[in-house]
mmCIF file of C-alpha atoms and ligand atoms in Angstrom:
data_model
loop_
_atom_site.group_PDB
_atom_site.id
_atom_site.type_symbol
_atom_site.label_atom_id
_atom_site.label_comp_id
_atom_site.label_asym_id
_atom_site.label_seq_id
_atom_site.Cartn_x
_atom_site.Cartn_y
_atom_site.Cartn_z
ATOM 1 C CA SER A 12 105.005 -10.634 33.266
ATOM 2 C CA TYR A 13 104.021 -12.772 30.310
ATOM 3 C CA ALA A 14 100.957 -13.916 28.434
ATOM 4 C CA VAL A 15 100.557 -16.993 26.316
ATOM 5 C CA GLY A 16 99.088 -16.250 22.893
ATOM 6 C CA ILE A 17 97.461 -19.058 20.937
ATOM 7 C CA ASP A 18 96.230 -18.468 17.387
ATOM 8 C CA ILE A 19 94.160 -21.415 16.182
ATOM 9 C CA GLY A 20 93.763 -21.740 12.405
ATOM 10 C CA GLY A 21 92.565 -24.301 9.899
ATOM 11 C CA THR A 22 96.097 -25.096 8.694
ATOM 12 C CA LYS A 23 98.301 -24.226 11.653
ATOM 13 C CA ILE A 24 98.278 -23.190 15.283
ATOM 14 C CA ALA A 25 100.755 -20.552 16.427
ATOM 15 C CA ILE A 26 101.706 -20.310 20.096
ATOM 16 C CA GLY A 27 103.941 -17.776 21.777
ATOM 17 C CA LEU A 28 105.053 -16.134 24.992
ATOM 18 C CA VAL A 29 104.556 -12.391 24.825
ATOM 19 C CA ASP A 30 105.688 -9.826 27.369
ATOM 20 C CA GLN A 31 103.811 -6.703 28.456
ATOM 21 C CA SER A 32 105.438 -4.593 25.741
ATOM 22 C CA GLY A 33 104.245 -6.939 22.983
ATOM 23 C CA GLN A 34 107.624 -8.606 22.408
ATOM 24 C CA VAL A 35 107.402 -12.252 21.387
ATOM 25 C CA LEU A 36 109.995 -14.047 23.543
ATOM 26 C CA ALA A 37 109.467 -17.504 22.128
ATOM 27 C CA LYS A 38 107.099 -19.049 19.639
ATOM 28 C CA ASN A 39 106.268 -22.255 17.869
ATOM 29 C CA THR A 40 103.731 -23.580 15.383
ATOM 30 C CA LEU A 41 101.912 -26.886 15.148
ATOM 31 C CA PRO A 42 100.103 -28.171 12.080
ATOM 32 C CA THR A 43 96.333 -28.468 12.593
ATOM 33 C CA ASP A 44 95.853 -32.205 12.322
ATOM 34 C CA HIS A 45 92.277 -32.803 11.135
ATOM 35 C CA SER A 46 92.642 -36.564 11.564
ATOM 36 C CA VAL A 47 92.585 -36.283 15.370
ATOM 37 C CA PRO A 48 89.787 -34.898 17.578
ATOM 38 C CA PRO A 49 90.182 -31.282 18.751
ATOM 39 C CA SER A 50 90.632 -32.436 22.359
ATOM 40 C CA GLU A 51 93.819 -34.193 21.270
ATOM 41 C CA MET A 52 94.972 -31.055 19.431
ATOM 42 C CA VAL A 53 94.448 -29.138 22.684
ATOM 43 C CA ASP A 54 96.604 -31.729 24.504
ATOM 44 C CA ARG A 55 99.338 -31.137 21.921
ATOM 45 C CA ILE A 56 99.015 -27.353 22.134
ATOM 46 C CA ALA A 57 99.148 -27.434 25.952
ATOM 47 C CA ALA A 58 102.245 -29.639 25.871
ATOM 48 C CA ALA A 59 103.899 -27.288 23.369
ATOM 49 C CA VAL A 60 103.091 -24.261 25.544
ATOM 50 C CA LYS A 61 104.605 -25.930 28.615
ATOM 51 C CA GLN A 62 107.681 -26.909 26.631
ATOM 52 C CA LEU A 63 108.071 -23.367 25.303
ATOM 53 C CA ALA A 64 107.805 -21.878 28.787
ATOM 54 C CA THR A 65 110.297 -24.338 30.241
ATOM 55 C CA ALA A 66 112.780 -23.695 27.429
ATOM 56 C CA ALA A 67 112.447 -19.944 27.991
ATOM 57 C CA GLY A 68 112.896 -20.368 31.747
ATOM 58 C CA ILE A 69 109.419 -19.022 32.537
ATOM 59 C CA LYS A 70 107.381 -20.565 35.360
ATOM 60 C CA GLU A 71 103.590 -20.869 35.231
ATOM 61 C CA ALA A 72 103.472 -18.431 38.166
ATOM 62 C CA ASP A 73 105.023 -15.740 35.933
ATOM 63 C CA ILE A 74 102.268 -16.147 33.348
ATOM 64 C CA LEU A 75 99.286 -13.797 33.649
ATOM 65 C CA GLY A 76 96.925 -15.761 31.466
ATOM 66 C CA ILE A 77 96.234 -17.433 28.170
ATOM 67 C CA GLY A 78 94.726 -15.633 25.184
ATOM 68 C CA ILE A 79 93.157 -17.645 22.413
ATOM 69 C CA GLY A 80 92.129 -16.424 18.957
ATOM 70 C CA ALA A 81 90.143 -18.708 16.671
ATOM 71 C CA PRO A 82 88.248 -18.415 13.420
ATOM 72 C CA GLY A 83 84.548 -17.619 13.613
ATOM 73 C CA PRO A 84 81.740 -18.340 13.802
ATOM 74 C CA LEU A 85 82.330 -18.990 17.495
ATOM 75 C CA ASN A 86 80.645 -18.259 20.802
ATOM 76 C CA THR A 87 82.825 -16.460 23.314
ATOM 77 C CA LYS A 88 80.044 -16.505 25.927
ATOM 78 C CA LEU A 89 80.102 -20.302 25.863
ATOM 79 C CA GLY A 90 83.833 -20.522 25.126
ATOM 80 C CA GLN A 91 83.140 -22.560 22.024
ATOM 81 C CA ILE A 92 84.132 -22.728 18.409
ATOM 82 C CA THR A 93 80.787 -23.062 16.619
ATOM 83 C CA GLU A 94 80.872 -23.341 12.804
ATOM 84 C CA PRO A 95 84.131 -22.349 11.045
ATOM 85 C CA PRO A 96 83.786 -23.763 7.491
ATOM 86 C CA ASN A 97 87.324 -25.157 7.246
ATOM 87 C CA MET A 98 87.377 -26.712 10.741
ATOM 88 C CA ARG A 99 84.340 -29.003 10.624
ATOM 89 C CA GLY A 100 85.787 -31.341 13.255
ATOM 90 C CA TRP A 101 85.832 -28.466 15.773
ATOM 91 C CA TRP A 102 82.154 -27.505 15.462
ATOM 92 C CA GLY A 103 80.658 -27.114 18.938
ATOM 93 C CA PHE A 104 84.010 -27.814 20.601
ATOM 94 C CA PRO A 105 84.427 -26.248 24.081
ATOM 95 C CA VAL A 106 87.907 -24.747 23.614
ATOM 96 C CA VAL A 107 88.053 -22.709 26.795
ATOM 97 C CA ASP A 108 87.019 -25.581 29.100
ATOM 98 C CA SER A 109 89.485 -27.878 27.352
ATOM 99 C CA PHE A 110 92.378 -25.516 28.065
ATOM 100 C CA LYS A 111 91.206 -25.138 31.673
ATOM 101 C CA ARG A 112 91.950 -28.830 32.115
ATOM 102 C CA HIS A 113 95.635 -28.068 31.421
ATOM 103 C CA PHE A 114 96.215 -24.695 33.072
ATOM 104 C CA GLU A 115 95.068 -22.940 36.210
ATOM 105 C CA LEU A 116 95.246 -19.583 34.513
ATOM 106 C CA PRO A 117 92.643 -17.085 33.332
ATOM 107 C CA ILE A 118 91.710 -17.648 29.690
ATOM 108 C CA SER A 119 90.578 -14.981 27.202
ATOM 109 C CA PHE A 120 88.949 -16.038 23.957
ATOM 110 C CA GLN A 121 88.027 -13.967 20.878
ATOM 111 C CA ASN A 122 87.782 -14.401 17.157
ATOM 112 C CA ASP A 123 91.068 -14.119 15.302
ATOM 113 C CA ALA A 124 90.346 -10.895 13.397
ATOM 114 C CA THR A 125 89.191 -9.168 16.589
ATOM 115 C CA ALA A 126 92.400 -10.268 18.310
ATOM 116 C CA ALA A 127 94.524 -9.064 15.368
ATOM 117 C CA ALA A 128 92.772 -5.672 15.535
ATOM 118 C CA LEU A 129 93.751 -5.409 19.201
ATOM 119 C CA ALA A 130 97.362 -6.211 18.288
ATOM 120 C CA GLU A 131 97.373 -3.364 15.756
ATOM 121 C CA LYS A 132 96.032 -1.046 18.467
ATOM 122 C CA TRP A 133 98.547 -2.282 21.037
ATOM 123 C CA ILE A 134 101.809 -2.141 19.106
ATOM 124 C CA GLY A 135 100.908 -1.829 15.418
ATOM 125 C CA ALA A 136 99.530 0.611 12.857
ATOM 126 C CA ALA A 137 96.595 1.880 14.930
ATOM 127 C CA LYS A 138 98.366 2.862 18.174
ATOM 128 C CA GLU A 139 97.016 6.412 18.079
ATOM 129 C CA ALA A 140 93.462 5.574 16.984
ATOM 130 C CA ASP A 141 90.417 5.362 19.267
ATOM 131 C CA ASN A 142 88.182 4.437 16.333
ATOM 132 C CA PHE A 143 89.421 2.133 13.589
ATOM 133 C CA VAL A 144 88.599 -0.999 11.659
ATOM 134 C CA TYR A 145 91.172 -3.696 10.940
ATOM 135 C CA ILE A 146 90.333 -5.708 7.825
ATOM 136 C CA THR A 147 92.075 -8.933 6.867
ATOM 137 C CA ILE A 148 91.875 -9.968 3.209
ATOM 138 C CA SER A 149 93.183 -13.507 3.006
ATOM 139 C CA THR A 150 91.485 -16.863 2.321
ATOM 140 C CA GLY A 151 88.324 -15.068 3.419
ATOM 141 C CA ILE A 152 87.657 -11.532 4.670
ATOM 142 C CA GLY A 153 87.209 -10.619 8.322
ATOM 143 C CA ALA A 154 87.444 -7.525 10.475
ATOM 144 C CA GLY A 155 88.012 -6.350 13.995
ATOM 145 C CA ILE A 156 86.234 -3.207 15.143
ATOM 146 C CA TYR A 157 87.730 -0.808 17.675
ATOM 147 C CA SER A 158 85.395 2.022 18.610
ATOM 148 C CA HIS A 159 85.354 4.677 21.336
ATOM 149 C CA GLY A 160 88.605 3.252 22.687
ATOM 150 C CA LYS A 161 87.262 -0.278 23.019
ATOM 151 C CA LEU A 162 87.245 -3.513 21.139
ATOM 152 C CA ILE A 163 83.746 -4.222 19.821
ATOM 153 C CA THR A 164 83.106 -7.931 20.197
ATOM 154 C CA GLY A 165 79.307 -8.191 20.027
ATOM 155 C CA ALA A 166 77.181 -10.476 22.208
ATOM 156 C CA THR A 167 78.900 -13.715 21.198
ATOM 157 C CA GLY A 168 82.254 -12.555 19.789
ATOM 158 C CA ASN A 169 81.154 -12.480 16.176
ATOM 159 C CA ALA A 170 81.089 -8.713 15.560
ATOM 160 C CA GLY A 171 83.146 -7.794 12.509
ATOM 161 C CA ASP A 172 82.273 -10.801 10.379
ATOM 162 C CA VAL A 173 82.140 -8.429 7.438
ATOM 163 C CA GLY A 174 83.162 -11.039 4.867
ATOM 164 C CA HIS A 175 79.445 -11.659 4.511
ATOM 165 C CA LEU A 176 78.353 -8.102 3.773
ATOM 166 C CA VAL A 177 76.666 -8.331 0.385
ATOM 167 C CA VAL A 178 78.644 -6.395 -2.190
ATOM 168 C CA ASP A 179 77.448 -7.734 -5.562
ATOM 169 C CA PRO A 180 74.396 -10.024 -5.560
ATOM 170 C CA THR A 181 74.727 -10.683 -9.311
ATOM 171 C CA VAL A 182 77.847 -12.801 -8.879
ATOM 172 C CA GLY A 183 77.064 -16.168 -7.264
ATOM 173 C CA THR A 184 76.322 -18.009 -4.046
ATOM 174 C CA CYS A 185 78.658 -17.759 -1.040
ATOM 175 C CA VAL A 186 79.230 -20.626 1.453
ATOM 176 C CA CYS A 187 76.809 -18.806 3.767
ATOM 177 C CA GLY A 188 73.982 -19.064 1.216
ATOM 178 C CA GLN A 189 73.782 -15.356 0.365
ATOM 179 C CA GLN A 190 74.574 -14.020 -3.110
ATOM 180 C CA GLY A 191 77.728 -12.008 -3.725
ATOM 181 C CA CYS A 192 79.241 -11.617 -0.256
ATOM 182 C CA TRP A 193 82.321 -9.423 0.115
ATOM 183 C CA GLU A 194 84.644 -12.400 0.534
ATOM 184 C CA TYR A 195 82.983 -14.144 -2.414
ATOM 185 C CA VAL A 196 84.035 -11.245 -4.669
ATOM 186 C CA ALA A 197 87.229 -9.884 -3.103
ATOM 187 C CA SER A 198 89.193 -12.473 -1.064
ATOM 188 C CA GLY A 199 92.279 -14.354 -2.238
ATOM 189 C CA THR A 200 90.026 -17.351 -2.843
ATOM 190 C CA ALA A 201 87.685 -15.205 -4.948
ATOM 191 C CA ILE A 202 90.532 -13.846 -7.067
ATOM 192 C CA ALA A 203 91.869 -17.344 -7.775
ATOM 193 C CA ARG A 204 88.378 -18.736 -8.488
ATOM 194 C CA GLN A 205 87.390 -15.992 -10.927
ATOM 195 C CA ALA A 206 90.738 -16.012 -12.746
ATOM 196 C CA SER A 207 90.753 -19.802 -13.025
ATOM 197 C CA GLU A 208 87.291 -19.648 -14.642
ATOM 198 C CA LEU A 209 88.424 -17.004 -17.125
ATOM 199 C CA LEU A 210 91.721 -18.697 -18.008
ATOM 200 C CA GLY A 211 90.476 -22.283 -18.012
ATOM 201 C CA ARG A 212 93.342 -23.380 -15.740
ATOM 202 C CA THR A 213 94.002 -23.249 -12.028
ATOM 203 C CA VAL A 214 95.909 -20.168 -10.865
ATOM 204 C CA THR A 215 96.680 -18.727 -7.427
ATOM 205 C CA SER A 216 95.827 -15.153 -6.486
ATOM 206 C CA LYS A 217 99.553 -14.333 -6.468
ATOM 207 C CA GLU A 218 99.847 -15.501 -10.086
ATOM 208 C CA VAL A 219 96.804 -13.417 -11.001
ATOM 209 C CA PHE A 220 98.449 -10.293 -9.571
ATOM 210 C CA ASP A 221 101.616 -11.103 -11.475
ATOM 211 C CA LEU A 222 99.699 -11.513 -14.759
ATOM 212 C CA ALA A 223 97.757 -8.293 -14.191
ATOM 213 C CA LEU A 224 100.334 -5.960 -12.672
ATOM 214 C CA ASN A 225 103.571 -7.142 -14.332
ATOM 215 C CA ASP A 226 102.494 -8.758 -17.625
ATOM 216 C CA ARG A 227 99.587 -6.307 -18.054
ATOM 217 C CA GLU A 228 97.409 -9.100 -19.358
ATOM 218 C CA PRO A 229 94.138 -7.207 -20.158
ATOM 219 C CA GLU A 230 91.636 -9.804 -18.907
ATOM 220 C CA MET A 231 93.532 -10.191 -15.603
ATOM 221 C CA GLU A 232 93.944 -6.420 -15.299
ATOM 222 C CA ARG A 233 90.160 -6.050 -15.600
ATOM 223 C CA LEU A 234 89.623 -8.730 -12.969
ATOM 224 C CA VAL A 235 92.120 -7.231 -10.513
ATOM 225 C CA ASN A 236 90.632 -3.757 -10.991
ATOM 226 C CA GLN A 237 87.168 -5.168 -10.296
ATOM 227 C CA VAL A 238 88.474 -6.900 -7.156
ATOM 228 C CA PHE A 239 90.120 -3.662 -5.929
ATOM 229 C CA ARG A 240 86.819 -1.869 -6.572
ATOM 230 C CA ASN A 241 84.974 -4.557 -4.607
ATOM 231 C CA ILE A 242 87.412 -4.129 -1.727
ATOM 232 C CA GLY A 243 86.701 -0.389 -1.909
ATOM 233 C CA ILE A 244 82.929 -0.956 -1.797
ATOM 234 C CA GLY A 245 83.198 -2.932 1.442
ATOM 235 C CA CYS A 246 85.503 -0.304 2.931
ATOM 236 C CA VAL A 247 83.022 2.463 2.122
ATOM 237 C CA THR A 248 80.246 0.509 3.851
ATOM 238 C CA LEU A 249 82.423 0.170 6.964
ATOM 239 C CA ILE A 250 83.340 3.872 6.886
ATOM 240 C CA ASN A 251 79.697 4.896 6.487
ATOM 241 C CA THR A 252 78.600 2.529 9.256
ATOM 242 C CA LEU A 253 81.263 3.157 11.894
ATOM 243 C CA ASP A 254 82.865 6.543 11.096
ATOM 244 C CA PRO A 255 86.402 5.305 11.891
ATOM 245 C CA GLU A 256 89.503 7.529 11.970
ATOM 246 C CA LEU A 257 91.460 4.889 10.140
ATOM 247 C CA LEU A 258 91.203 1.655 8.172
ATOM 248 C CA VAL A 259 94.031 -0.852 8.595
ATOM 249 C CA ILE A 260 94.260 -3.626 6.001
ATOM 250 C CA GLY A 261 96.222 -6.848 6.530
ATOM 251 C CA GLY A 262 96.127 -10.453 5.329
ATOM 252 C CA GLY A 263 97.885 -12.214 2.448
ATOM 253 C CA VAL A 264 96.205 -10.276 -0.364
ATOM 254 C CA SER A 265 97.215 -6.929 1.188
ATOM 255 C CA GLN A 266 100.879 -7.900 0.620
ATOM 256 C CA ILE A 267 100.412 -6.765 -2.955
ATOM 257 C CA GLY A 268 100.754 -3.271 -1.492
ATOM 258 C CA ASN A 269 100.424 0.012 -3.351
ATOM 259 C CA PRO A 270 98.259 -1.056 -6.304
ATOM 260 C CA LEU A 271 95.608 -2.255 -3.854
ATOM 261 C CA PHE A 272 95.966 0.576 -1.343
ATOM 262 C CA ASN A 273 95.915 3.296 -3.997
ATOM 263 C CA ALA A 274 92.830 1.827 -5.672
ATOM 264 C CA VAL A 275 90.992 1.539 -2.343
ATOM 265 C CA ARG A 276 91.982 5.084 -1.287
ATOM 266 C CA ASP A 277 90.715 6.411 -4.606
ATOM 267 C CA TYR A 278 87.403 4.551 -4.269
ATOM 268 C CA VAL A 279 86.949 5.770 -0.686
ATOM 269 C CA ALA A 280 87.812 9.354 -1.677
ATOM 270 C CA HIS A 281 85.045 9.318 -4.280
ATOM 271 C CA HIS A 282 82.344 7.222 -2.623
ATOM 272 C CA ALA A 283 82.331 7.554 1.166
ATOM 273 C CA LEU A 284 79.274 9.547 2.105
ATOM 274 C CA ASN A 285 80.601 12.375 4.239
ATOM 275 C CA PRO A 286 83.615 14.640 3.770
ATOM 276 C CA SER A 287 85.595 13.251 6.716
ATOM 277 C CA GLY A 288 84.808 9.694 5.613
ATOM 278 C CA ARG A 289 86.227 10.450 2.163
ATOM 279 C CA ASN A 290 89.519 11.391 3.829
ATOM 280 C CA THR A 291 89.780 8.235 5.965
ATOM 281 C CA PRO A 292 93.403 7.032 5.846
ATOM 282 C CA VAL A 293 93.672 3.453 4.516
ATOM 283 C CA ILE A 294 96.974 1.958 5.670
ATOM 284 C CA PRO A 295 98.728 -1.427 5.730
ATOM 285 C CA ALA A 296 98.789 -3.508 8.899
ATOM 286 C CA ALA A 297 102.107 -3.313 10.764
ATOM 287 C CA LEU A 298 102.057 -6.875 12.092
ATOM 288 C CA GLN A 299 101.619 -9.438 9.359
ATOM 289 C CA GLN A 300 102.315 -13.058 10.301
ATOM 290 C CA GLU A 301 102.312 -12.500 14.055
ATOM 291 C CA ALA A 302 99.157 -10.378 14.391
ATOM 292 C CA GLY A 303 96.991 -13.303 15.531
ATOM 293 C CA LEU A 304 99.484 -14.496 18.115
ATOM 294 C CA ILE A 305 100.255 -11.048 19.520
ATOM 295 C CA GLY A 306 96.552 -10.194 19.481
ATOM 296 C CA ALA A 307 95.712 -13.312 21.478
ATOM 297 C CA ALA A 308 98.322 -12.315 24.075
ATOM 298 C CA ALA A 309 97.043 -8.721 23.993
ATOM 299 C CA LEU A 310 93.630 -10.001 25.131
ATOM 300 C CA VAL A 311 95.371 -10.984 28.383
ATOM 301 C CA HIS A 312 97.655 -7.967 28.784
ATOM 302 C CA LEU A 313 94.841 -5.499 28.039
ATOM 303 C CA ASN A 314 92.262 -7.339 30.190
ATOM 304 C CA TYR A 315 89.756 -8.538 27.603
HETATM 305 P P1 ADP B 27 95.166 -17.239 5.894
HETATM 306 O O1 ADP B 27 93.932 -17.015 5.087
HETATM 307 O O2 ADP B 27 95.388 -18.691 6.198
HETATM 308 O O3 ADP B 27 95.245 -16.364 7.086
HETATM 309 P P2 ADP B 27 96.947 -15.543 4.271
HETATM 310 O O4 ADP B 27 96.663 -14.333 5.082
HETATM 311 O O5 ADP B 27 98.339 -15.791 3.820
HETATM 312 O O6 ADP B 27 96.446 -16.885 4.962
HETATM 313 O O7 ADP B 27 96.027 -15.431 2.966
HETATM 314 C C1 ADP B 27 96.031 -16.378 1.978
HETATM 315 C C2 ADP B 27 95.532 -15.754 0.676
HETATM 316 O O8 ADP B 27 96.339 -14.624 0.359
HETATM 317 C C3 ADP B 27 95.670 -16.712 -0.493
HETATM 318 O O9 ADP B 27 94.570 -16.511 -1.365
HETATM 319 C C4 ADP B 27 96.980 -16.279 -1.134
HETATM 320 O O10 ADP B 27 96.991 -16.579 -2.518
HETATM 321 C C5 ADP B 27 96.989 -14.790 -0.895
HETATM 322 N N1 ADP B 27 98.369 -14.262 -0.776
HETATM 323 C C6 ADP B 27 99.302 -14.645 0.124
HETATM 324 N N2 ADP B 27 100.454 -13.953 -0.061
HETATM 325 C C7 ADP B 27 100.219 -13.098 -1.085
HETATM 326 C C8 ADP B 27 101.012 -12.110 -1.759
HETATM 327 N N3 ADP B 27 102.276 -11.863 -1.408
HETATM 328 N N4 ADP B 27 100.446 -11.430 -2.765
HETATM 329 C C9 ADP B 27 99.162 -11.677 -3.123
HETATM 330 N N5 ADP B 27 98.372 -12.591 -2.561
HETATM 331 C C10 ADP B 27 98.877 -13.299 -1.548
HETATM 332 ZN ZN1 ZN B 28 78.619 -15.117 2.661
#
């Protein structure tokens, strides 16, 4: 039996057919076209799903359900996308009802980081863990919380929006209006913004890592070390709050690998409050690009 996974993002939408072992049998992506209303994007997504199923020789009767992951803030009780900053045209859009117009299948809906956490539990880096936090460090920072053997979604599906934990209120104002949120001081966007200010030219976070870690440019080394420390601070807060067995880190910025992981492990080892917290393993996500898609399908296969 199969599930359809749909991962809605501000730049692209990934769709796929995923079997009960987590194998992606077929997938496709569509650009998120902000010049058309979301209802038309849903028409396109539904058509692409039907096409994918037909091409793979899978009938609608063989599909268990449709899982949808989308950026927060959202409201899973209402089945709506509420206020994602880079999808203004989708604010208040009833995603679940719109898909119901195209399919007579059960639909599961969660925020994208929560879905990715479930994928890591299902077939990824957290298979053995009953208590872990998945953190994605990318354009922003988000998390999915898995505790006592269950996905923690909160009342409206917004649990884990840890990008807006305040880490350093001396730094500046986040999109949310608070000073010094975690994603304002430690996301890929934050790295690029701070480096561009220091250098007086526009650089990407990848270039910043190259300047710091390969060229050993002192100002960029200081910045990257501060960012790693800021990532560590947020991780310690999550460890102290939730007492997880494991932290799994994914997202574009985590691709930098060992320099980041070693710095975060060192910070955790020195600053988490209790002895077991200080030993919390901090490991890379196993599913990079496909985590959102597989997670959306996992919502169906694992009955969320
Ligand atoms: P999204 O936020 O759309 O999910 P990504 O997870 O790729 O996308 O995250 C994008 C951010 O990660 C950007 O700030 C980008 O510069 C940064 N990034 C992507 N790949 C790498 C890499 N290999 N090394 C360092 N930073 C990266
Ligand atoms: Zn914020």
